Amino acid sequence: MANIDTVLIRQLVILMLILFSCINIISKGVQAKEDDHKVTNIGAVIDVTSRTGKEEITAMEIAVQSFNNKLNNHGLSLYVQNHGKDPMLAAAAGINSVAAEKLIKENNVTVIIGLETWELVAPVAEIGTRARVPVISFTAPSITLPLSALRWPFLAQMANNDSEQMTCIAAIIRSYGWKKVIAIYEDETYGGDSGKLAVLIEALQDIGSEIEHTLVLPPISSLSNTKEVMQEELMKLLSLESRVFVVLKASSVMTIHLFEEAKNMGFMGRDSAWIITDKITTYLDSFNTSIISSMAGVLGIKTYYTENSSEYESFYGQFKQVFRKKYEDEDNFEPGIYALKAYDAIQIITKAMEGMINTNISSKQLSEKILLSNFTGLSGEIQFERGMLSQNPTLRIVNVVGKKYKELDFWLPSFGFSRSLVNEETEHDGNTAQGLYGQVSWPADLNQVRNPKGWAMPTNARPLIIGVPGRTSFEKFVKVKNESNQNEEPEGYCIDLFKMAREFLGYDLPYKFVPHFSTYDDLVRCVHNKTFDAVVGDITILANRAELVEFTQPYAESGLSMIVPAKSEESAWMFIKPFTWEMWMATGAMLIYTMFIVWFLEHRSNPEFEGTWKTQIGTAMWFTCSSLFFAHRENVQNNFTRVVVIVWLFVSLVLTSSYTASLSSMLTVNKLKVNVTDIEFLKRNNLKVGCDGDSFVRNYLVDVLQFKSENIKTINSQDSYIGEFEKKHIAAAFLELPYEKVFINNYCKKFSATTPTYRFGGLGFMFHKDSPIAMDFSKAILTLSENGKLKELEEKWFAPSPECSTGVTDNQTERLRLHSFWGLYIFAGATSTICFFLFIIKIIKDQYRSNTSPRNNSIWSKAIRLTKFIYQGQQINFAIDQTRPQLPEIVGRGSSRWKYSSPDAAEDHEAASSEAADVEMLYIPGG
């Protein structure tokens, strides 16, 4: 028995040794196999209950499976942590930090991806930095943080900041002329609006618009009665005028409640416009048709990605198949932008690990490789710069129509709206002002042609409350007929103009006039504090008023005119006023000079100019004066005289025509003569002046023109000015230009107005600041001005009185001055002088040719005899040839017959008659 036991024991030991050897061999084989196949763990922090989270998980699973199928010795393992249904509350409670730490410690993850909002990214990025684990987020902060790359060196953000998106939204707002918008976002304890509001404010300032109000909605998780709270919040918007809403940020549940209540409360009307950011636009793919219908007419911004690549088509088929199998309750099985980003995130990791499969890679090296990624993924270009994507995204504007949405235009960075992805040179460079090319379907009226005003437009239930000046000095502009009965409409030029312009608006504008018995400045304040929606009346556009209210295009020019008493400038000596005294003297001198030249050239040879000295002078004077009226009858025989007379007749024609025209103007237009000519005269003599007490003119006279306050008298009606002038209480009145025209049209015989030297902005209607109705009325007023209707309305209300319709002016008719005619006088005088000297030269030349006798007389004797001839008409021979018959000496020429100085001259007359016949003028020998 002992031997048998020993053998058994030995056999058992051998079996045990063999068993241990086998176990050792098997364990070594398993270990070797494990060493040959490496696994990289990837962690994802995602809201697995949301539509976006489901898409992201599906896309990452497809990417992981695709990678694992390609390699046998390396694999990826995906671990998902749910951050809860309310990511905002989760961020506040630090749940995401716990989830990230759990993934790192328990699952030993190499990379963490996911995180759709910056509120989730920030705490996880801190954990990743401390644990030296790369973090890939699907979002980025709205404002680029300058030190984010240093603070979170292991963070890669697959997104850009919101500057490009907000610029696109601002461009839409600018293209439709909206000046005020309402910003809406859902609040949370951590992160606020994520900086989106600040970026939007800056973008709106660049286009001249502003945020009228910011509606901050409480977190959806904190609400017990969401509908009631939403109604209370939206009620705050009813008192506001803007109807342009920009929803910056909201959870999907909050978005549903927001638009449902907005539609029920009338905020989705035809003049409303809603714009949503890209995050909210992604919800459209997950909303059912009933929710989509409540958002009809909304404009959305979404990040563009191509759907035409082979990679996308392959992914699209897999995604639809997997997603439909996993989530049968979903209506839409198409991937969104976050699904594409999730797929690309796995691609980033796998490309960063290429070439390092068989080597150990540190987390720092992996992070650096991730940030050096450069490829085109499904979501677009993947290239990082300072921790976020280097290229601004191309955006797509979508429009919710019915139960779906349609894509309109592209938004190209640094270019603007475009019909296509190509930045065509044929398109204008950077279309940001013209607006969208595609036809937009707006809320409430999807087929409307008119774009929404973006303003709370008046309705029959709430008409436009229009203030009207109840007390005016000039009632032709505005007149409240019955102060006790406010239902009776006022009348006047301004009222008719408002009604006429209203017809050109292109839409109905219910209104109600409310008289206001106060100053014009008080009316401005009433519009500013929204007591009135508008004011129709004779309101002067001033700089300080334009800061508070919105004025229309001026319908009348405005300036400060001075009205002073005047007397008619009528005189018995009116006939001498067409010419100045210099003109009269020059005309008289020209007439006398012409008379002398005509007499000198004609008195020796023309019988009509013969006779005694008085007769000759009278004839010459009569001829010259009668030629002024072309009534002369005397004939002229000398050609030189004819030239002089022709020029003189031309001068006479010009002078008589000018004189007649000037005198007719003076007699036709009644001129007024004033004693006060300027403002300095009034101030220097301490005279009192009057003005309208309800207008700004009184303060203007004191502050700008430096009048003493005690010298300014307030006058409240047009007729009161007449009494104040007649009683000598005021020496002048200061009225705005439109009032001055009305006043002078009625009292043109008694008063005169100076040309306005101080100009203002004109008269216009007032509306609330940035009101689009003001712009519409401005266009209507311009139309009325261009088609002549405004002129007809002015003639209807401001027609001059019968006594003023003939034309009265306080402007002096310009008298005819010498400087306008001196060229004519010089021409006439020079012509007469030239003819005079030519005549003298001709006489000298004729005598020189006919006289060959020696010259015995001295030069002095010749000059004396020549002077006698000129003044006495004597013929004198300076040298006598003794061999020739002697001519009788002519002693005078009192008639047409010759008279001789000696009795025996008659005997020689017959012999000398033939020679004397040739002598008709004085013969002067050359000397």
PDB file of N, CA, C and O in Angstrom, residues 75 192 289 605 659 718 750:
ATOM      1  N   GLY A  75      -7.213  49.587 -32.033  1.00  0.00           N
ATOM      2  CA  GLY A  75      -8.639  49.847 -32.042  1.00  0.00           C
ATOM      3  C   GLY A  75      -8.999  51.077 -31.217  1.00  0.00           C
ATOM      4  O   GLY A  75      -8.199  51.581 -30.433  1.00  0.00           O
ATOM      5  N   GLY A 192     -23.909  83.312 -18.800  1.00  0.00           N
ATOM      6  CA  GLY A 192     -24.788  84.347 -19.325  1.00  0.00           C
ATOM      7  C   GLY A 192     -25.136  84.100 -20.772  1.00  0.00           C
ATOM      8  O   GLY A 192     -25.580  83.030 -21.159  1.00  0.00           O
ATOM      9  N   THR A 289     -43.695  68.862 -37.332  1.00  0.00           N
ATOM     10  CA  THR A 289     -44.339  69.830 -38.226  1.00  0.00           C
ATOM     11  C   THR A 289     -45.165  70.869 -37.487  1.00  0.00           C
ATOM     12  O   THR A 289     -45.261  72.022 -37.928  1.00  0.00           O
ATOM     13  N   SER A 605     -21.495 173.338 -95.628  1.00  0.00           N
ATOM     14  CA  SER A 605     -21.928 172.801 -96.916  1.00  0.00           C
ATOM     15  C   SER A 605     -23.418 172.482 -96.970  1.00  0.00           C
ATOM     16  O   SER A 605     -23.956 172.279 -98.051  1.00  0.00           O
ATOM     17  N   TYR A 659     -33.876 152.748 -70.726  1.00  0.00           N
ATOM     18  CA  TYR A 659     -34.597 153.686 -69.862  1.00  0.00           C
ATOM     19  C   TYR A 659     -36.074 153.296 -69.756  1.00  0.00           C
ATOM     20  O   TYR A 659     -36.650 153.293 -68.657  1.00  0.00           O
ATOM     21  N   GLN A 718     -51.624 136.209 -35.381  1.00  0.00           N
ATOM     22  CA  GLN A 718     -51.183 136.938 -36.565  1.00  0.00           C
ATOM     23  C   GLN A 718     -51.707 138.364 -36.572  1.00  0.00           C
ATOM     24  O   GLN A 718     -50.965 139.312 -36.865  1.00  0.00           O
ATOM     25  N   LYS A 750     -48.067 147.417 -46.228  1.00  0.00           N
ATOM     26  CA  LYS A 750     -47.657 148.122 -45.022  1.00  0.00           C
ATOM     27  C   LYS A 750     -46.347 147.624 -44.431  1.00  0.00           C
ATOM     28  O   LYS A 750     -45.739 148.326 -43.624  1.00  0.00           O
TER      29      LYS A 750
END
